[in-house]
């Protein structure tokens, strides 16, 4: 350690390894706060330069060059079979190029700019000054001026068109996905491949040499192996066609979603805001399905699939006896409204269809000539209809309705059919054949007033037009007839008629049990009326007189008090007897053209929409507004519906109809406005489990006594 002193300053020089470090210990320099080290000896390892070398100026330039080792980068070239050096590539990039708008006054660019600006100003003044006429002067060397337009009568209009924005092709499509794969090839694998190829060529030449031409003799496959190969090839081709068909359907549905985007948005999210300020509802038209296939043919039946929420089928034909035509069964999907899903042509008019609720690919159909059949929708390309050709089991008149039933004791699929020949037949599907069993004949024994013998009777046969089996008790079913009567039968007692209802004065077109309450059913007829019944009473509970013959009626699948009635004048009437017993909530004309009659209506069991068909083959779907599909806004009702919706719906229609009907049935038609309804209270869990008819009757009797008091 060496120590140096300089007046008031003390400086230490410390040796740290091979480096020298000067540390200021005490004091500060008095002049400019700079230490003067000129008197100190230089370090021993410092380079000694001459004064001329110290005065020499050395220019320093910063340059960016590529690292030297990058010049020596090489790759192996498979084409030239050697290592090739990669050429140098300029790595400079321009990040910003700003062009200014200033010129030097003495530069050539500034001189050109000043000349051009003077010419531009003169032209601008000449073209845009409205007072200057043409480029000429009069005799007095004065420019002429034209009179300006009247500002009060002059109108100037401009149109600005929107320019179409273009995109590059690279931005419109997604880049193709790249996949890297690798494999190894060895000498023995190449040898095996060449050997197999040589053997196949040799066998092909041998077959050509040994083959002999055969004339006018059909080719017979005697070799079982060759047959199996052909069968495998056909099966592979069929599977490939199925895959192609599925892919085409998916693409077609994607295109339809784009073309029908507005309708799809209405179908999913539309709700009429006016329903919050009124009691009535409305229908929004959705898709109109193509009628090129059903043109000039009547829609005779509509059936919705119980398993696929977007699939439904329609049957086409003719109700005119003098105008017999062919029929068809066409399936549509809400996902593809522009084209049908399947199509089955029939030799005669198809009058009714019904999907199997357990096996979704089975479709039962009835025809105008009295025959019935079952179609397997999985094999539509191959005719796989199961007809019954036996004359003793076949209907002799048109089959108006078919309906699937639960499997019988032998666990066989079966359905029932009703026809105008006064028969109801049960059909069993056993080993791809239909076996018929006559369920009952629609014969009624009545007193003969013309007979002189007392107690004489006569048997009258009634032609059936429609039927419906009870959803909770399938042994009980109803049949509507052409003379307006409703017959109640039980399948346990085939020949025994339980009840006869004198329902209408004209033929009954439709009859339906209530979706939730097993005692109530509804009928419609050509006598302009719709009636609601309880099968325990012979008088109707409610009767509605409409403006035209009623062609079809349907209970709503989401409510026990909502139903839709279709009239031949083109109107659809939607009632909710829970909200209003007298007037419908919606009356809307759905015909696009006049002089057409509506034939059938069908609710979707999954969505708040319905489908309507007419006699010209037009098929249209509508969406229900919130007032037509909502429950009354009440806290007690909502609480009950959350706990048990089915029980709530049963109590709702029971309190509206049955209690008042048991109290005084005449009031149902004469004094509807005098009703005072009470909502059923929620039951306990122990009482909810017991759902016997006797207990329900006791409870209703107690309520009736309370109302009388």
XYZ file of C-alpha atoms in Angstrom:
709
model
C 0.000 0.000 0.000
C 1.385 3.381 -1.029
C 0.243 6.678 0.407
C 0.213 10.040 -1.372
C -0.546 13.440 0.131
C -1.602 16.601 -1.656
C -2.230 19.536 0.729
C -5.626 18.855 2.278
C -6.271 15.721 0.203
C -5.233 12.228 1.163
C -5.269 9.648 -1.592
C -4.542 5.956 -1.209
C -3.612 3.668 -4.032
C -4.596 0.112 -3.307
C -3.333 -2.831 -5.253
C -6.050 -5.450 -5.800
C -4.558 -8.391 -7.651
C -3.227 -7.138 -10.979
C -5.640 -4.150 -10.986
C -5.072 -0.776 -9.404
C -7.780 1.049 -7.541
C -7.642 4.655 -6.388
C -9.784 5.495 -3.407
C -10.617 9.025 -2.247
C -10.338 9.087 1.492
C -10.643 12.676 2.608
C -11.149 16.081 1.119
C -12.346 17.518 -2.173
C -10.415 19.385 -4.853
C -10.947 23.100 -4.631
C -10.991 23.877 -8.342
C -13.914 22.485 -10.411
C -14.131 19.415 -8.191
C -11.663 17.535 -10.402
C -8.697 15.593 -9.123
C -5.334 16.327 -10.706
C -3.351 13.156 -11.314
C -0.815 14.614 -13.718
C 1.966 14.494 -11.180
C 1.379 10.830 -10.448
C 3.620 8.285 -12.134
C 1.962 6.169 -14.888
C 1.373 2.473 -14.286
C 4.194 0.202 -15.319
C 2.153 -1.739 -17.957
C 0.914 1.385 -19.831
C 1.938 1.779 -23.476
C 4.342 4.661 -24.001
C 3.280 6.792 -27.019
C 5.105 9.618 -28.670
C 3.593 13.127 -28.860
C 2.983 12.786 -32.629
C 1.053 9.590 -32.094
C -1.067 11.221 -29.449
C -2.010 14.112 -31.767
C -3.101 11.766 -34.608
C -6.890 11.650 -35.213
C -8.457 8.211 -35.597
C -11.894 7.938 -37.288
C -14.359 5.462 -35.768
C -17.234 4.021 -37.839
C -19.922 1.692 -36.500
C -20.872 -1.034 -38.970
C -23.277 -4.000 -38.665
C -22.043 -7.149 -40.280
C -23.124 -10.717 -40.158
C -21.268 -12.918 -37.757
C -18.376 -14.609 -39.528
C -19.461 -18.083 -38.503
C -22.733 -17.704 -40.469
C -20.777 -17.510 -43.708
C -19.571 -21.032 -43.151
C -23.073 -22.547 -42.876
C -23.531 -25.483 -45.253
C -26.289 -28.001 -45.998
C -26.280 -31.311 -47.771
C -27.767 -31.219 -51.306
C -29.409 -34.479 -52.350
C -29.522 -33.286 -55.927
C -25.789 -32.594 -56.287
C -24.758 -35.295 -53.771
C -22.485 -32.958 -51.831
C -22.364 -30.286 -49.167
C -23.321 -26.824 -50.434
C -22.593 -23.500 -48.781
C -25.586 -21.302 -48.060
C -25.249 -17.949 -49.851
C -25.316 -14.749 -47.828
C -28.757 -13.195 -47.496
C -29.194 -9.553 -46.607
C -30.715 -9.388 -43.134
C -31.638 -5.691 -43.127
C -35.304 -4.692 -42.719
C -36.994 -1.339 -43.180
C -39.219 -0.623 -40.189
C -40.188 2.974 -40.998
C -40.023 4.992 -44.210
C -41.385 8.506 -43.721
C -41.654 10.841 -46.708
C -41.734 14.497 -45.683
C -43.496 17.403 -47.389
C -40.698 19.975 -47.189
C -38.292 20.989 -49.962
C -35.232 23.208 -49.969
C -36.018 26.525 -51.643
C -33.020 26.349 -53.908
C -33.635 22.732 -54.979
C -35.067 21.602 -58.311
C -38.076 19.948 -56.630
C -39.131 23.239 -55.023
C -39.001 25.056 -58.375
C -41.204 22.413 -60.096
C -43.690 22.475 -57.214
C -44.099 26.268 -57.345
C -44.811 26.202 -61.117
C -47.390 23.419 -60.839
C -49.180 25.160 -57.986
C -49.747 28.332 -60.040
C -51.262 26.332 -62.925
C -53.488 24.399 -60.531
C -54.828 27.590 -58.904
C -55.709 29.105 -62.285
C -57.557 25.990 -63.443
C -59.388 25.722 -60.165
C -60.605 29.298 -60.376
C -61.793 28.800 -63.955
C -63.707 25.557 -63.361
C -65.212 26.270 -59.957
C -66.266 29.925 -60.344
C -69.999 29.785 -61.328
C -69.996 33.345 -62.709
C -67.433 32.722 -65.476
C -69.069 31.544 -68.733
C -66.883 30.406 -71.629
C -63.389 31.507 -72.560
C -64.324 34.552 -74.686
C -64.960 38.267 -74.206
C -67.424 40.668 -75.764
C -66.719 43.691 -77.994
C -65.877 45.922 -75.036
C -63.270 43.392 -73.791
C -65.367 42.572 -70.735
C -66.053 39.084 -69.427
C -69.658 37.947 -69.412
C -71.313 36.653 -66.255
C -74.381 34.408 -66.075
C -77.212 34.916 -63.611
C -77.060 32.694 -60.513
C -79.809 30.121 -59.820
C -82.694 30.922 -57.514
C -81.749 29.425 -54.152
C -85.379 28.896 -53.188
C -86.249 26.751 -56.222
C -82.886 25.078 -56.786
C -82.336 21.601 -55.339
C -78.982 19.863 -55.408
C -78.855 16.151 -54.600
C -75.845 13.920 -54.313
C -75.612 10.150 -54.082
C -72.748 8.429 -52.389
C -72.413 4.705 -53.047
C -70.697 2.469 -50.600
C -67.561 0.969 -52.022
C -67.217 -2.753 -51.674
C -64.350 -3.818 -49.474
C -62.097 -6.424 -51.005
C -60.112 -9.047 -49.205
C -57.133 -11.013 -50.234
C -57.625 -14.654 -51.087
C -55.176 -15.633 -48.380
C -57.421 -14.106 -45.720
C -60.614 -15.805 -46.881
C -59.622 -19.416 -46.287
C -57.872 -21.218 -43.491
C -54.450 -22.629 -44.239
C -54.248 -26.303 -44.988
C -53.030 -28.439 -42.139
C -49.617 -29.960 -42.630
C -48.642 -33.322 -41.208
C -45.089 -34.576 -40.895
C -44.544 -38.285 -41.239
C -41.532 -40.494 -41.752
C -40.845 -44.114 -42.523
C -37.849 -46.276 -43.046
C -37.107 -48.429 -46.094
C -34.766 -51.371 -45.934
C -33.381 -53.598 -48.610
C -35.337 -56.696 -47.626
C -38.663 -54.734 -47.579
C -38.034 -53.518 -51.142
C -37.225 -57.068 -52.189
C -40.528 -58.380 -50.786
C -42.552 -55.669 -52.544
C -40.939 -56.341 -55.922
C -41.439 -60.070 -55.484
C -45.184 -59.677 -54.786
C -45.578 -57.385 -57.791
C -43.805 -59.870 -60.047
C -46.059 -62.739 -58.902
C -49.258 -60.712 -59.470
C -48.193 -59.791 -63.021
C -47.298 -63.395 -63.813
C -50.677 -64.690 -62.559
C -52.497 -62.028 -64.609
C -50.709 -63.113 -67.812
C -51.516 -66.738 -67.106
C -55.241 -65.961 -66.709
C -55.315 -64.079 -69.994
C -53.685 -66.961 -71.858
C -55.946 -69.679 -70.406
C -59.214 -67.714 -70.773
C -61.489 -68.704 -73.676
C -64.128 -66.449 -75.229
C -67.725 -67.505 -74.578
C -70.535 -66.223 -76.772
C -74.258 -65.871 -75.900
C -73.798 -67.677 -72.571
C -74.396 -65.813 -69.316
C -71.539 -65.774 -66.872
C -72.060 -68.083 -63.890
C -70.010 -67.681 -60.738
C -69.121 -71.175 -59.662
C -66.288 -70.232 -57.401
C -67.483 -69.385 -53.891
C -64.374 -67.315 -53.275
C -65.091 -65.109 -56.268
C -68.669 -64.668 -55.056
C -67.467 -63.598 -51.647
C -65.069 -61.086 -53.197
C -67.865 -59.572 -55.281
C -70.135 -59.397 -52.239
C -67.408 -57.663 -50.246
C -66.841 -55.186 -53.084
C -70.560 -54.399 -53.304
C -70.792 -53.963 -49.540
C -67.813 -51.605 -49.521
C -69.357 -49.595 -52.346
C -72.667 -49.381 -50.488
C -70.944 -48.218 -47.297
C -69.029 -45.615 -49.267
C -72.264 -44.303 -50.773
C -73.807 -44.108 -47.296
C -70.854 -42.086 -46.042
C -71.061 -39.806 -49.064
C -74.785 -39.314 -48.475
C -74.223 -38.401 -44.819
C -71.500 -35.913 -45.744
C -73.730 -34.333 -48.395
C -76.571 -33.977 -45.863
C -74.288 -32.263 -43.368
C -73.044 -29.816 -46.014
C -76.603 -29.142 -47.181
C -77.734 -28.386 -43.628
C -74.816 -25.986 -43.158
C -75.784 -24.133 -46.344
C -79.423 -23.941 -45.229
C -78.411 -22.485 -41.880
C -76.741 -19.623 -43.737
C -79.568 -19.075 -46.228
C -82.335 -19.279 -43.567
C -80.384 -17.464 -40.866
C -83.140 -14.936 -40.063
C -85.802 -17.634 -39.719
C -83.541 -19.726 -37.480
C -82.966 -16.738 -35.199
C -86.735 -16.150 -34.980
C -87.275 -19.847 -34.303
C -84.795 -19.814 -31.409
C -85.182 -16.370 -29.838
C -88.337 -14.599 -31.104
C -90.947 -13.621 -28.518
C -93.723 -11.164 -29.292
C -93.201 -8.218 -26.923
C -96.831 -7.176 -27.353
C -97.920 -10.211 -25.310
C -96.847 -8.447 -22.122
C -99.528 -5.759 -22.722
C -102.400 -7.958 -23.919
C -104.151 -11.216 -23.209
C -104.228 -12.585 -26.757
C -101.401 -14.308 -28.631
C -100.190 -14.673 -32.203
C -98.433 -17.073 -34.577
C -95.177 -16.294 -36.379
C -94.736 -18.010 -39.790
C -91.437 -19.876 -39.998
C -90.567 -22.308 -42.791
C -92.699 -23.144 -45.776
C -91.683 -26.621 -46.847
C -91.399 -27.306 -50.591
C -94.634 -28.490 -52.174
C -93.195 -29.581 -55.527
C -93.443 -33.183 -54.334
C -96.909 -32.769 -52.801
C -98.319 -30.402 -55.429
C -101.980 -31.012 -56.274
C -102.152 -33.660 -53.542
C -103.910 -33.259 -50.235
C -102.075 -33.476 -46.908
C -103.938 -36.392 -45.316
C -101.874 -36.914 -42.135
C -98.994 -35.415 -40.129
C -96.984 -37.402 -37.581
C -94.090 -36.141 -35.447
C -91.297 -38.503 -34.437
C -91.244 -39.310 -30.725
C -87.459 -39.821 -30.652
C -86.033 -37.192 -33.033
C -87.162 -33.672 -32.142
C -86.625 -32.222 -35.645
C -88.170 -35.008 -37.778
C -91.786 -35.330 -38.902
C -93.556 -37.057 -41.781
C -96.599 -36.205 -43.895
C -98.887 -38.408 -45.955
C -100.401 -37.247 -49.243
C -103.368 -38.479 -51.235
C -106.929 -37.491 -52.057
C -110.240 -37.511 -50.196
C -112.201 -37.404 -53.456
C -113.686 -40.792 -54.304
C -114.007 -39.908 -58.008
C -110.435 -38.652 -58.256
C -108.147 -41.506 -57.319
C -104.458 -40.632 -57.351
C -101.180 -42.071 -56.158
C -99.854 -41.149 -52.745
C -96.577 -40.625 -50.972
C -94.966 -40.453 -47.541
C -92.436 -37.640 -47.192
C -90.179 -36.925 -44.233
C -88.972 -33.405 -43.413
C -86.481 -32.038 -40.910
C -86.356 -28.603 -39.307
C -82.589 -28.601 -39.889
C -83.077 -28.839 -43.670
C -86.388 -27.232 -44.689
C -85.437 -26.890 -48.359
C -85.413 -30.624 -49.164
C -86.990 -33.784 -47.795
C -85.171 -36.402 -45.721
C -86.907 -39.401 -47.304
C -89.690 -40.089 -49.769
C -91.817 -43.211 -50.301
C -94.119 -43.478 -53.315
C -97.330 -45.507 -52.967
C -99.683 -46.871 -55.605
C -102.763 -45.477 -53.855
C -103.539 -42.551 -51.576
C -101.947 -42.774 -48.131
C -104.557 -41.723 -45.552
C -102.738 -42.046 -42.208
C -99.259 -42.591 -40.726
C -97.805 -43.033 -37.238
C -94.225 -43.294 -35.892
C -93.386 -46.090 -33.473
C -92.520 -44.498 -30.095
C -90.055 -47.263 -29.132
C -88.445 -48.181 -32.475
C -88.010 -44.847 -34.298
C -87.270 -46.389 -37.707
C -90.680 -48.134 -37.960
C -93.508 -46.207 -39.622
C -97.049 -47.599 -39.897
C -99.322 -46.439 -42.730
C -102.897 -46.996 -43.897
C -104.160 -46.575 -47.475
C -107.310 -45.746 -49.388
C -107.703 -49.294 -50.736
C -107.880 -50.752 -47.212
C -104.321 -52.078 -46.933
C -101.842 -51.335 -44.158
C -98.077 -51.643 -44.058
C -94.961 -50.989 -42.006
C -91.923 -49.224 -43.448
C -88.379 -49.569 -42.143
C -86.838 -46.131 -42.669
C -83.313 -47.543 -42.422
C -83.866 -49.427 -45.673
C -85.755 -46.890 -47.760
C -83.546 -47.501 -50.800
C -84.546 -51.189 -50.694
C -88.332 -51.831 -50.706
C -88.940 -53.345 -47.286
C -92.641 -52.715 -46.736
C -94.567 -55.377 -44.854
C -97.999 -55.642 -46.466
C -100.850 -57.962 -45.580
C -102.414 -59.462 -48.716
C -104.889 -61.877 -47.114
C -108.439 -60.916 -48.016
C -109.943 -62.158 -44.747
C -107.752 -59.849 -42.667
C -107.726 -56.840 -44.950
C -109.951 -53.797 -44.645
C -112.367 -53.331 -47.528
C -112.713 -49.561 -47.182
C -110.244 -46.724 -46.629
C -108.167 -46.914 -43.455
C -108.668 -43.579 -41.703
C -106.279 -43.970 -38.785
C -103.535 -46.240 -37.404
C -102.040 -46.035 -33.916
C -99.172 -47.944 -32.298
C -99.750 -49.749 -28.996
C -97.504 -51.039 -26.238
C -95.939 -54.483 -26.847
C -98.323 -57.297 -26.015
C -97.778 -60.306 -23.749
C -95.473 -61.939 -26.299
C -93.434 -58.708 -26.489
C -94.457 -58.117 -30.116
C -94.898 -54.733 -31.736
C -98.524 -54.117 -32.718
C -100.819 -51.340 -33.891
C -104.557 -50.835 -34.406
C -106.413 -49.538 -37.446
C -109.931 -48.199 -37.974
C -111.716 -48.200 -41.318
C -114.995 -47.270 -42.922
C -115.907 -50.987 -43.112
C -116.976 -50.840 -39.431
C -113.974 -52.846 -38.178
C -111.095 -52.221 -35.798
C -108.203 -54.615 -36.389
C -105.078 -55.252 -34.348
C -101.919 -56.006 -36.357
C -98.940 -57.864 -34.875
C -95.448 -57.768 -36.346
C -93.992 -61.256 -36.111
C -90.965 -62.454 -38.133
C -91.310 -59.736 -40.762
C -94.987 -60.557 -41.338
C -98.220 -58.931 -40.247
C -100.853 -61.033 -38.493
C -104.320 -59.533 -38.053
C -106.818 -59.985 -35.241
C -110.246 -58.386 -35.363
C -110.600 -56.292 -32.229
C -114.268 -55.312 -32.567
C -117.014 -54.383 -35.005
C -118.782 -51.056 -34.746
C -122.294 -52.453 -34.443
C -124.989 -50.890 -32.249
C -128.144 -52.701 -31.182
C -131.148 -50.329 -31.207
C -134.904 -50.674 -30.855
C -136.819 -51.142 -34.105
C -139.762 -48.699 -34.145
C -141.170 -50.147 -37.383
C -141.484 -53.674 -35.987
C -144.837 -54.828 -34.636
C -143.206 -57.217 -32.190
C -142.468 -55.684 -28.820
C -138.855 -55.707 -27.710
C -137.518 -56.278 -31.217
C -134.070 -54.846 -31.969
C -132.030 -54.072 -35.016
C -128.258 -53.923 -35.435
C -126.834 -50.814 -37.092
C -123.245 -50.739 -38.319
C -121.349 -47.459 -37.975
C -118.422 -46.527 -40.195
C -115.423 -45.414 -38.158
C -113.576 -42.217 -39.055
C -111.102 -41.755 -36.178
C -110.005 -43.319 -32.904
C -107.727 -42.705 -29.949
C -106.452 -44.927 -27.145
C -106.112 -43.662 -23.609
C -102.477 -42.911 -22.775
C -102.786 -44.047 -19.144
C -105.180 -46.943 -19.692
C -104.648 -48.480 -23.128
C -107.531 -50.912 -22.664
C -109.906 -47.961 -23.045
C -110.353 -46.380 -26.472
C -112.794 -44.100 -28.308
C -114.067 -44.311 -31.882
C -115.684 -41.508 -33.893
C -118.211 -42.412 -36.591
C -119.633 -40.882 -39.750
C -123.057 -40.263 -38.184
C -121.585 -38.148 -35.350
C -121.531 -40.710 -32.526
C -118.636 -41.479 -30.171
C -118.310 -45.119 -29.111
C -116.332 -46.137 -26.031
C -114.842 -49.634 -26.007
C -112.508 -51.697 -23.896
C -110.014 -54.056 -25.480
C -110.538 -56.517 -22.606
C -114.194 -56.960 -23.630
C -114.104 -57.026 -27.409
C -117.801 -57.244 -28.189
C -119.019 -55.094 -25.310
C -119.845 -51.453 -25.966
C -119.311 -49.361 -22.832
C -120.853 -45.987 -23.725
C -122.480 -44.221 -26.674
C -122.165 -40.421 -26.896
C -124.507 -38.511 -29.212
C -121.775 -36.011 -29.905
C -122.429 -34.327 -33.270
C -124.880 -34.199 -36.123
C -122.188 -34.543 -38.811
C -119.171 -36.863 -39.270
C -116.496 -36.635 -36.600
C -113.097 -35.777 -38.081
C -110.886 -36.054 -35.003
C -111.038 -37.305 -31.425
C -108.239 -36.966 -28.845
C -107.774 -37.840 -25.182
C -106.303 -35.117 -22.996
C -102.535 -35.292 -22.686
C -102.478 -35.081 -18.861
C -105.957 -35.978 -17.597
C -107.244 -39.399 -18.620
C -110.973 -38.674 -18.184
C -111.305 -35.761 -20.617
C -111.362 -35.945 -24.416
C -112.148 -33.534 -27.252
C -113.989 -33.973 -30.558
C -114.465 -31.916 -33.710
C -116.941 -32.362 -36.525
C -118.251 -30.992 -39.786
C -121.159 -29.393 -37.870
C -118.944 -26.344 -37.045
C -118.441 -27.362 -33.394
C -115.711 -28.466 -30.976
C -116.750 -30.226 -27.755
C -114.909 -31.209 -24.581
C -116.188 -34.311 -22.766
C -115.766 -36.326 -19.601
C -116.220 -40.003 -20.378
C -118.282 -40.394 -17.163
C -120.989 -38.016 -18.443
C -123.063 -38.186 -21.588
C -123.347 -34.411 -21.941
C -120.422 -32.287 -23.117
C -118.674 -30.072 -20.593
C -117.871 -27.296 -23.096
C -119.067 -26.579 -26.633
C -117.544 -24.082 -29.061
C -119.305 -23.041 -32.268
C -116.828 -21.921 -34.938
C -117.214 -20.233 -38.308
C -116.709 -23.288 -40.574
C -116.445 -27.082 -40.478
C -113.632 -28.147 -38.150
C -111.203 -30.457 -39.940
C -108.818 -31.237 -37.065
C -108.272 -30.595 -33.356
C -105.211 -31.238 -31.171
C -104.389 -30.933 -27.475
C -101.160 -29.068 -26.732
C -98.412 -31.336 -25.345
C -97.275 -28.739 -22.776
C -100.610 -27.807 -21.148
C -103.802 -29.627 -20.208
C -106.037 -26.648 -21.048
C -104.666 -25.509 -24.438
C -105.922 -26.920 -27.742
C -105.897 -25.875 -31.401
C -108.798 -26.239 -33.841
C -108.479 -25.981 -37.623
C -111.384 -24.829 -39.810
C -111.853 -25.276 -43.547
C -112.041 -21.511 -44.171
C -108.314 -21.163 -43.424
C -108.391 -20.070 -39.765
C -106.693 -21.656 -36.783
C -108.251 -21.160 -33.344
C -106.121 -21.633 -30.219
C -107.988 -21.827 -26.892
C -106.794 -21.836 -23.294
C -109.780 -22.661 -21.110
C -107.741 -21.884 -18.005
C -107.534 -18.205 -19.016
C -110.765 -17.776 -20.990
C -113.663 -20.206 -21.323
C -115.488 -18.279 -24.045
C -113.057 -16.751 -26.528
C -109.932 -18.114 -28.180
C -106.598 -16.479 -27.429
C -105.667 -16.503 -31.110
C -107.653 -16.585 -34.365
C -105.357 -16.270 -37.354
C -105.774 -16.908 -41.066
C -102.838 -18.999 -42.267
C -103.816 -19.496 -45.916
C -101.475 -17.921 -48.446
C -103.998 -18.343 -51.264
C -107.772 -18.342 -51.286
C -110.022 -21.222 -52.271
C -107.984 -23.686 -50.244
C -109.024 -25.721 -47.237
C -106.879 -26.619 -44.255
C -106.793 -30.322 -43.449
C -104.470 -31.159 -40.527
C -102.540 -29.550 -37.676
C -99.876 -31.099 -35.441
C -98.049 -29.749 -32.372
C -94.369 -30.460 -31.900
C -93.842 -32.456 -28.669
C -90.455 -30.764 -28.159
C -90.673 -27.134 -29.366
C -93.355 -24.388 -29.218
C -94.226 -24.752 -32.899
C -96.975 -26.384 -34.950
C -97.242 -27.566 -38.554
C -100.321 -27.024 -40.757
C -101.168 -28.664 -44.097
C -103.847 -27.899 -46.700
C -105.537 -29.679 -49.593
C -103.019 -28.394 -52.200
C -99.968 -29.893 -50.516
C -98.711 -26.711 -48.831
C -96.969 -27.334 -45.513
C -96.174 -24.394 -43.200
C -94.732 -24.169 -39.691
C -95.595 -21.514 -37.079
C -94.158 -20.487 -33.721
C -96.417 -19.798 -30.750
C -96.109 -16.480 -28.966
C -95.490 -16.462 -25.166
C -99.184 -15.989 -24.282
C -100.077 -19.217 -26.102
C -97.514 -21.369 -24.302
C -97.029 -19.841 -20.834
C -98.555 -20.704 -17.487
C -100.496 -18.047 -15.623
C -98.156 -15.877 -13.559
C -99.101 -16.834 -10.021
C -96.841 -17.790 -7.130
C -98.959 -20.739 -6.000
C -99.256 -22.097 -9.539
C -95.551 -21.763 -10.212
C -94.709 -23.493 -6.941
C -96.982 -26.420 -7.790
C -95.671 -26.665 -11.343
C -92.089 -26.802 -10.116
C -92.880 -29.627 -7.705
C -94.921 -31.768 -10.061
C -95.999 -30.397 -13.410
C -98.118 -33.392 -14.391
C -100.036 -33.318 -11.122
C -100.498 -29.584 -11.447
C -101.935 -29.914 -14.966
C -104.372 -32.572 -13.793
C -105.554 -30.440 -10.893
C -105.872 -27.407 -13.143
C -108.294 -28.963 -15.632
C -110.139 -30.845 -12.884
C -110.854 -27.638 -10.961
C -111.977 -25.811 -14.088
C -114.264 -28.423 -15.621
C -115.125 -31.404 -13.491
C -116.172 -29.779 -10.231
C -118.594 -27.406 -11.943
C -119.884 -30.189 -14.199
C -120.715 -32.416 -11.218
C -122.346 -29.509 -9.418
C -124.618 -28.432 -12.293
C -123.875 -29.710 -15.830
C -126.381 -27.307 -17.442
C -124.321 -24.288 -16.427
C -121.463 -25.372 -18.662
C -123.203 -24.117 -21.797
C -125.688 -21.553 -20.458
C -123.787 -19.531 -17.889
C -120.039 -19.705 -18.382
C -119.406 -16.223 -16.951
C -120.753 -17.193 -13.495
C -117.839 -19.552 -12.790
C -115.667 -19.066 -9.719
C -112.608 -21.277 -9.811
C -110.315 -22.340 -6.988
C -106.793 -23.597 -7.568
C -106.060 -26.974 -5.974
C -103.745 -26.776 -2.984
C -100.448 -28.695 -3.045
C -100.714 -32.135 -1.501
C -98.408 -33.884 0.888
C -95.973 -36.523 -0.267
C -97.975 -39.394 1.223
C -101.151 -38.207 -0.517
C -99.363 -37.619 -3.815
C -98.281 -41.250 -3.966
C -101.877 -42.481 -3.759
C -103.463 -41.657 -7.087
C -106.485 -43.937 -7.125
C -109.699 -42.885 -8.792
C -111.757 -43.474 -5.661
C -109.677 -41.062 -3.597
C -109.951 -38.395 -6.284
C -113.734 -38.757 -6.386
C -113.955 -38.366 -2.605
C -111.883 -35.192 -2.714
C -114.007 -33.690 -5.480
C -117.191 -34.511 -3.523
C -115.835 -32.660 -0.490
C -114.999 -29.628 -2.607
C -118.492 -29.662 -4.140
C -120.131 -29.730 -0.685
C -117.941 -26.818 0.349
C -118.981 -24.823 -2.711
C -122.659 -25.519 -2.011
C -122.304 -24.226 1.554
